[in-house]
């Protein structure tokens, strides 16, 4: 299931380049991408730029200190500088604070997890409104 108001992301297109960065496999991200674009009412490939779709192969294993904090050994972090040369133009939205690597914390916006039972969630609408301000 997708977070409600996914179509709000389309309002960012004239102003921003959108991508996906996930710890999932390439096969999972392809399926989710199609679901998101379909729910947003845009043609396949119209919402997310192919070169901005990063998946598990682009992540790194979590640091040892995260393991000591009780994280799972298969967890990953999402480095940005490895893939983007101008970090002042990159924002990572994630619901896990530990996903950003040391030194890239300022590029991350922590969003709350979505309770899939809440069809009234308006986070995406508010997020898009805030980004536009």
Short mmCIF file of N, CA and C in Angstrom, two decimals:
data_model
loop_
_atom_site.label_atom_id
_atom_site.label_comp_id
_atom_site.label_asym_id
_atom_site.label_seq_id
_atom_site.Cartn_x
_atom_site.Cartn_y
_atom_site.Cartn_z
N UNK A 1 0.83 -1.19 0.00
CA UNK A 1 0.00 0.00 0.00
C UNK A 1 0.87 1.24 0.00
N UNK A 2 0.35 2.26 -0.63
CA UNK A 2 1.08 3.53 -0.74
C UNK A 2 0.49 4.56 0.21
N UNK A 3 1.34 5.45 0.64
CA UNK A 3 0.91 6.55 1.50
C UNK A 3 -0.13 7.38 0.75
N UNK A 4 -1.20 7.81 1.42
CA UNK A 4 -2.21 8.64 0.76
C UNK A 4 -1.62 9.93 0.20
N UNK A 5 -2.28 10.46 -0.80
CA UNK A 5 -1.94 11.73 -1.46
C UNK A 5 -0.62 11.66 -2.21
N UNK A 6 -0.28 10.48 -2.71
CA UNK A 6 0.97 10.31 -3.46
C UNK A 6 1.02 11.23 -4.68
N UNK A 7 -0.14 11.57 -5.22
CA UNK A 7 -0.19 12.43 -6.40
C UNK A 7 0.35 13.83 -6.10
N UNK A 8 0.47 14.20 -4.84
CA UNK A 8 1.03 15.51 -4.49
C UNK A 8 2.46 15.65 -4.99
N UNK A 9 3.17 14.55 -5.14
CA UNK A 9 4.55 14.61 -5.63
C UNK A 9 4.64 15.23 -7.02
N UNK A 10 3.60 15.11 -7.81
CA UNK A 10 3.63 15.65 -9.17
C UNK A 10 3.77 17.17 -9.16
N UNK A 11 3.36 17.81 -8.08
CA UNK A 11 3.49 19.27 -7.98
C UNK A 11 4.95 19.72 -7.87
N UNK A 12 5.84 18.79 -7.55
CA UNK A 12 7.26 19.12 -7.43
C UNK A 12 7.97 19.09 -8.79
N UNK A 13 7.40 18.39 -9.75
CA UNK A 13 8.07 18.17 -11.03
C UNK A 13 8.54 19.41 -11.78
N UNK A 14 7.79 20.45 -11.83
CA UNK A 14 8.31 21.60 -12.58
C UNK A 14 9.54 22.24 -11.94
N UNK A 15 9.76 21.96 -10.66
CA UNK A 15 10.81 22.65 -9.92
C UNK A 15 11.97 21.77 -9.46
N UNK A 16 11.72 20.46 -9.35
CA UNK A 16 12.72 19.55 -8.78
C UNK A 16 12.83 18.28 -9.61
N UNK A 17 14.00 17.65 -9.51
CA UNK A 17 14.22 16.33 -10.10
C UNK A 17 14.00 15.32 -8.99
N UNK A 18 13.14 14.36 -9.22
CA UNK A 18 12.79 13.40 -8.18
C UNK A 18 13.45 12.05 -8.43
N UNK A 19 13.82 11.40 -7.34
CA UNK A 19 14.40 10.08 -7.42
C UNK A 19 13.89 9.21 -6.29
N UNK A 20 14.37 7.99 -6.26
CA UNK A 20 14.06 7.03 -5.20
C UNK A 20 15.39 6.49 -4.70
N UNK A 21 15.53 6.40 -3.40
CA UNK A 21 16.71 5.78 -2.81
C UNK A 21 16.19 4.79 -1.78
N UNK A 22 16.37 3.52 -2.04
CA UNK A 22 15.82 2.49 -1.18
C UNK A 22 16.86 1.42 -0.89
N UNK A 23 16.68 0.77 0.23
CA UNK A 23 17.55 -0.36 0.57
C UNK A 23 17.02 -1.66 -0.04
N UNK A 24 15.95 -1.57 -0.78
CA UNK A 24 15.37 -2.73 -1.44
C UNK A 24 16.14 -3.08 -2.71
N UNK A 25 15.80 -4.21 -3.29
CA UNK A 25 16.47 -4.65 -4.51
C UNK A 25 15.97 -3.87 -5.72
N UNK A 26 16.68 -3.98 -6.82
CA UNK A 26 16.29 -3.31 -8.06
C UNK A 26 14.92 -3.79 -8.54
N UNK A 27 14.61 -5.06 -8.32
CA UNK A 27 13.32 -5.59 -8.75
C UNK A 27 12.18 -5.00 -7.93
N UNK A 28 12.40 -4.85 -6.62
CA UNK A 28 11.37 -4.26 -5.77
C UNK A 28 11.16 -2.79 -6.11
N UNK A 29 12.23 -2.05 -6.31
CA UNK A 29 12.10 -0.62 -6.60
C UNK A 29 11.38 -0.41 -7.94
N UNK A 30 11.60 -1.28 -8.91
CA UNK A 30 10.91 -1.15 -10.20
C UNK A 30 9.41 -1.33 -10.01
N UNK A 31 9.03 -2.29 -9.22
CA UNK A 31 7.61 -2.53 -8.96
C UNK A 31 6.97 -1.37 -8.20
N UNK A 32 7.66 -0.90 -7.17
CA UNK A 32 7.13 0.21 -6.37
C UNK A 32 7.06 1.48 -7.21
N UNK A 33 8.05 1.71 -8.02
CA UNK A 33 8.05 2.89 -8.90
C UNK A 33 6.80 2.89 -9.78
N UNK A 34 6.51 1.75 -10.37
CA UNK A 34 5.32 1.65 -11.22
C UNK A 34 4.05 1.89 -10.42
N UNK A 35 4.00 1.37 -9.21
CA UNK A 35 2.83 1.59 -8.35
C UNK A 35 2.66 3.07 -8.02
N UNK A 36 3.75 3.73 -7.66
CA UNK A 36 3.70 5.15 -7.29
C UNK A 36 3.27 6.00 -8.48
N UNK A 37 3.88 5.77 -9.63
CA UNK A 37 3.54 6.57 -10.81
C UNK A 37 2.10 6.33 -11.24
N UNK A 38 1.66 5.09 -11.14
CA UNK A 38 0.25 4.80 -11.47
C UNK A 38 -0.70 5.51 -10.53
N UNK A 39 -0.41 5.45 -9.24
CA UNK A 39 -1.26 6.11 -8.25
C UNK A 39 -1.22 7.63 -8.38
N UNK A 40 -0.08 8.16 -8.83
CA UNK A 40 0.06 9.61 -9.01
C UNK A 40 -0.59 10.07 -10.31
N UNK A 41 -0.98 9.13 -11.16
CA UNK A 41 -1.66 9.49 -12.41
C UNK A 41 -0.73 10.00 -13.49
N UNK A 42 0.54 9.56 -13.46
CA UNK A 42 1.49 9.98 -14.49
C UNK A 42 1.95 8.74 -15.26
N UNK A 43 2.38 8.93 -16.51
CA UNK A 43 2.88 7.78 -17.28
C UNK A 43 4.13 7.19 -16.63
N UNK A 44 4.35 5.91 -16.90
CA UNK A 44 5.55 5.26 -16.39
C UNK A 44 6.79 6.02 -16.82
N UNK A 45 7.67 6.27 -15.86
CA UNK A 45 8.91 6.98 -16.15
C UNK A 45 8.80 8.49 -16.11
N UNK A 46 7.62 9.02 -15.80
CA UNK A 46 7.43 10.47 -15.84
C UNK A 46 7.68 11.16 -14.50
N UNK A 47 7.65 10.43 -13.40
CA UNK A 47 7.79 11.06 -12.09
C UNK A 47 9.23 11.03 -11.58
N UNK A 48 9.88 9.90 -11.72
CA UNK A 48 11.24 9.72 -11.21
C UNK A 48 12.23 9.59 -12.35
N UNK A 49 13.33 10.32 -12.25
CA UNK A 49 14.36 10.24 -13.28
C UNK A 49 15.12 8.92 -13.15
N UNK A 50 15.28 8.20 -14.24
CA UNK A 50 15.96 6.89 -14.17
C UNK A 50 17.33 6.95 -13.51
N UNK A 51 18.11 7.99 -13.77
CA UNK A 51 19.43 8.11 -13.18
C UNK A 51 19.42 8.46 -11.70
N UNK A 52 18.24 8.74 -11.17
CA UNK A 52 18.10 9.08 -9.75
C UNK A 52 17.40 7.98 -8.97
N UNK A 53 17.39 6.78 -9.53
CA UNK A 53 16.78 5.64 -8.84
C UNK A 53 17.92 4.79 -8.30
N UNK A 54 18.07 4.84 -6.99
CA UNK A 54 19.13 4.11 -6.31
C UNK A 54 18.51 3.02 -5.44
N UNK A 55 19.15 1.87 -5.39
CA UNK A 55 18.60 0.72 -4.68
C UNK A 55 19.69 0.08 -3.83
N UNK A 56 19.44 -1.11 -3.35
CA UNK A 56 20.33 -1.76 -2.38
C UNK A 56 21.80 -1.76 -2.82
N UNK A 57 22.06 -1.95 -4.09
CA UNK A 57 23.45 -1.97 -4.57
C UNK A 57 24.16 -0.63 -4.37
N UNK A 58 23.41 0.44 -4.17
CA UNK A 58 23.99 1.77 -3.99
C UNK A 58 24.21 2.11 -2.51
N UNK A 59 23.71 1.27 -1.62
CA UNK A 59 23.82 1.53 -0.19
C UNK A 59 25.12 0.92 0.35
N UNK A 60 25.37 1.15 1.62
CA UNK A 60 26.54 0.59 2.30
C UNK A 60 26.07 -0.12 3.57
N UNK A 61 26.83 -1.12 4.01
CA UNK A 61 26.49 -1.76 5.29
C UNK A 61 26.52 -0.73 6.42
N UNK A 62 25.71 -0.97 7.42
CA UNK A 62 25.69 -0.04 8.55
C UNK A 62 27.01 -0.10 9.32
N UNK A 63 27.38 1.02 9.93
CA UNK A 63 28.60 1.03 10.75
C UNK A 63 28.45 0.11 11.97
N UNK A 64 29.58 -0.33 12.48
CA UNK A 64 29.59 -1.24 13.63
C UNK A 64 28.82 -0.67 14.81
N UNK A 65 28.93 0.63 15.03
CA UNK A 65 28.23 1.22 16.18
C UNK A 65 26.71 1.08 16.07
N UNK A 66 26.20 1.03 14.86
CA UNK A 66 24.75 0.81 14.68
C UNK A 66 24.39 -0.62 15.09
N UNK A 67 25.27 -1.56 14.80
CA UNK A 67 25.04 -2.94 15.23
C UNK A 67 25.01 -3.02 16.74
N UNK A 68 25.91 -2.29 17.38
CA UNK A 68 25.98 -2.29 18.83
C UNK A 68 24.74 -1.64 19.45
N UNK A 69 24.03 -0.82 18.66
CA UNK A 69 22.79 -0.18 19.14
C UNK A 69 21.59 -1.06 18.89
N UNK A 70 21.82 -2.26 18.36
CA UNK A 70 20.73 -3.21 18.19
C UNK A 70 20.13 -3.27 16.80
N UNK A 71 20.74 -2.62 15.83
CA UNK A 71 20.25 -2.69 14.45
C UNK A 71 20.54 -4.06 13.87
N UNK A 72 19.79 -4.42 12.84
CA UNK A 72 19.99 -5.70 12.18
C UNK A 72 21.24 -5.68 11.31
N UNK A 73 21.94 -6.80 11.22
CA UNK A 73 23.19 -6.82 10.45
C UNK A 73 22.99 -6.59 8.95
N UNK A 74 21.78 -6.76 8.45
CA UNK A 74 21.52 -6.54 7.02
C UNK A 74 21.06 -5.11 6.73
N UNK A 75 20.93 -4.28 7.77
CA UNK A 75 20.56 -2.89 7.56
C UNK A 75 21.64 -2.16 6.76
N UNK A 76 21.24 -1.09 6.09
CA UNK A 76 22.17 -0.32 5.27
C UNK A 76 22.02 1.16 5.56
N UNK A 77 23.02 1.93 5.13
CA UNK A 77 22.94 3.39 5.13
C UNK A 77 22.97 3.85 3.68
N UNK A 78 22.56 5.10 3.47
CA UNK A 78 22.41 5.62 2.11
C UNK A 78 23.37 6.80 1.88
N UNK A 79 24.58 6.50 1.44
CA UNK A 79 25.51 7.60 1.18
C UNK A 79 25.05 8.43 -0.01
N UNK A 80 25.24 9.73 0.08
CA UNK A 80 24.83 10.63 -1.00
C UNK A 80 26.02 11.11 -1.82
N UNK A 81 27.12 11.48 -1.17
CA UNK A 81 28.27 12.06 -1.87
C UNK A 81 28.85 11.11 -2.91
N UNK A 82 28.71 9.84 -2.69
CA UNK A 82 29.21 8.85 -3.65
C UNK A 82 28.48 8.96 -4.99
N UNK A 83 27.23 9.40 -4.95
CA UNK A 83 26.39 9.42 -6.16
C UNK A 83 26.05 10.82 -6.66
N UNK A 84 26.22 11.83 -5.80
CA UNK A 84 25.85 13.20 -6.17
C UNK A 84 27.02 14.14 -5.89
N UNK A 85 27.41 14.92 -6.87
CA UNK A 85 28.57 15.80 -6.70
C UNK A 85 28.23 17.09 -5.97
N UNK A 86 26.97 17.52 -6.01
CA UNK A 86 26.57 18.78 -5.37
C UNK A 86 25.53 18.49 -4.28
N UNK A 87 26.02 18.19 -3.10
CA UNK A 87 25.11 17.81 -2.02
C UNK A 87 24.21 18.95 -1.57
N UNK A 88 24.57 20.18 -1.88
CA UNK A 88 23.70 21.29 -1.51
C UNK A 88 22.41 21.29 -2.34
N UNK A 89 22.30 20.37 -3.29
CA UNK A 89 21.10 20.26 -4.13
C UNK A 89 20.38 18.94 -3.94
N UNK A 90 20.74 18.20 -2.87
CA UNK A 90 20.18 16.86 -2.65
C UNK A 90 19.55 16.79 -1.27
N UNK A 91 18.34 16.24 -1.21
CA UNK A 91 17.66 16.01 0.06
C UNK A 91 17.20 14.56 0.08
N UNK A 92 17.47 13.90 1.19
CA UNK A 92 17.02 12.53 1.41
C UNK A 92 15.90 12.56 2.42
N UNK A 93 14.72 12.09 2.02
CA UNK A 93 13.60 11.96 2.94
C UNK A 93 13.54 10.49 3.35
N UNK A 94 13.56 10.23 4.65
CA UNK A 94 13.54 8.84 5.13
C UNK A 94 12.88 8.81 6.49
N UNK A 95 12.41 7.62 6.87
CA UNK A 95 11.78 7.49 8.19
C UNK A 95 12.71 6.84 9.21
N UNK A 96 13.97 6.63 8.84
CA UNK A 96 14.97 6.11 9.76
C UNK A 96 16.15 7.09 9.83
N UNK A 97 16.36 7.68 10.98
CA UNK A 97 17.43 8.67 11.13
C UNK A 97 18.81 8.07 10.87
N UNK A 98 18.99 6.79 11.13
CA UNK A 98 20.30 6.18 10.97
C UNK A 98 20.66 5.94 9.50
N UNK A 99 19.77 6.19 8.57
CA UNK A 99 20.04 5.94 7.15
C UNK A 99 21.03 6.94 6.55
N UNK A 100 21.16 8.11 7.15
CA UNK A 100 22.16 9.06 6.63
C UNK A 100 23.52 8.72 7.23
N UNK A 101 24.57 8.98 6.46
CA UNK A 101 25.90 8.68 6.95
C UNK A 101 26.49 9.92 7.62
N UNK A 102 27.51 9.69 8.41
CA UNK A 102 28.17 10.79 9.12
C UNK A 102 28.63 11.86 8.14
N UNK A 103 28.28 13.10 8.44
CA UNK A 103 28.65 14.22 7.59
C UNK A 103 27.57 14.61 6.59
N UNK A 104 26.57 13.76 6.42
CA UNK A 104 25.49 14.06 5.48
C UNK A 104 24.14 14.24 6.17
N UNK A 105 24.17 14.37 7.47
CA UNK A 105 22.93 14.49 8.24
C UNK A 105 22.10 15.70 7.82
N UNK A 106 22.76 16.78 7.42
CA UNK A 106 22.03 18.00 7.05
C UNK A 106 21.24 17.83 5.76
N UNK A 107 21.53 16.78 5.01
CA UNK A 107 20.81 16.51 3.77
C UNK A 107 19.57 15.65 3.99
N UNK A 108 19.32 15.27 5.22
CA UNK A 108 18.22 14.36 5.50
C UNK A 108 17.07 15.07 6.20
N UNK A 109 15.87 14.73 5.74
CA UNK A 109 14.66 15.16 6.42
C UNK A 109 14.00 13.89 6.94
N UNK A 110 13.86 13.82 8.24
CA UNK A 110 13.26 12.66 8.87
C UNK A 110 11.74 12.81 8.82
N UNK A 111 11.08 11.84 8.22
CA UNK A 111 9.62 11.85 8.13
C UNK A 111 9.08 10.72 9.00
N UNK A 112 7.90 10.89 9.54
CA UNK A 112 7.35 9.83 10.38
C UNK A 112 6.97 8.61 9.54
N UNK A 113 7.07 7.45 10.17
CA UNK A 113 6.59 6.23 9.53
C UNK A 113 5.09 6.37 9.29
N UNK A 114 4.62 5.71 8.27
CA UNK A 114 3.20 5.75 7.96
C UNK A 114 2.51 4.52 8.52
N UNK A 115 1.48 4.74 9.29
CA UNK A 115 0.63 3.66 9.76
C UNK A 115 -0.32 3.33 8.62
N UNK A 116 -0.12 2.20 7.99
CA UNK A 116 -0.88 1.85 6.79
C UNK A 116 -2.38 1.78 7.02
N UNK A 117 -2.80 1.87 8.26
CA UNK A 117 -4.23 1.86 8.57
C UNK A 117 -4.82 3.27 8.57
N UNK A 118 -3.99 4.27 8.35
CA UNK A 118 -4.46 5.66 8.40
C UNK A 118 -4.63 6.23 6.99
N UNK A 119 -5.82 6.13 6.42
CA UNK A 119 -6.04 6.64 5.07
C UNK A 119 -6.12 8.17 5.01
N UNK A 120 -6.11 8.82 6.18
CA UNK A 120 -6.22 10.28 6.21
C UNK A 120 -4.86 10.96 6.31
N UNK A 121 -3.79 10.20 6.25
CA UNK A 121 -2.45 10.77 6.37
C UNK A 121 -2.25 11.85 5.32
N UNK A 122 -1.84 13.03 5.74
CA UNK A 122 -1.66 14.15 4.81
C UNK A 122 -0.20 14.61 4.76
N UNK A 123 0.71 13.76 5.20
CA UNK A 123 2.11 14.14 5.24
C UNK A 123 2.64 14.58 3.88
N UNK A 124 2.36 13.84 2.83
CA UNK A 124 2.91 14.20 1.52
C UNK A 124 2.40 15.56 1.05
N UNK A 125 1.15 15.83 1.27
CA UNK A 125 0.59 17.14 0.90
C UNK A 125 1.30 18.25 1.66
N UNK A 126 1.49 18.07 2.95
CA UNK A 126 2.17 19.08 3.78
C UNK A 126 3.63 19.21 3.40
N UNK A 127 4.26 18.09 3.11
CA UNK A 127 5.66 18.09 2.71
C UNK A 127 5.87 18.88 1.41
N UNK A 128 5.02 18.63 0.43
CA UNK A 128 5.11 19.35 -0.84
C UNK A 128 4.85 20.83 -0.64
N UNK A 129 3.84 21.16 0.17
CA UNK A 129 3.56 22.58 0.47
C UNK A 129 4.76 23.24 1.12
N UNK A 130 5.41 22.56 2.05
CA UNK A 130 6.56 23.12 2.75
C UNK A 130 7.74 23.31 1.81
N UNK A 131 7.98 22.36 0.94
CA UNK A 131 9.09 22.46 -0.01
C UNK A 131 8.86 23.63 -0.96
N UNK A 132 7.62 23.90 -1.31
CA UNK A 132 7.30 25.01 -2.20
C UNK A 132 7.46 26.38 -1.54
N UNK A 133 7.43 26.45 -0.22
CA UNK A 133 7.54 27.75 0.47
C UNK A 133 8.89 28.37 0.36
#
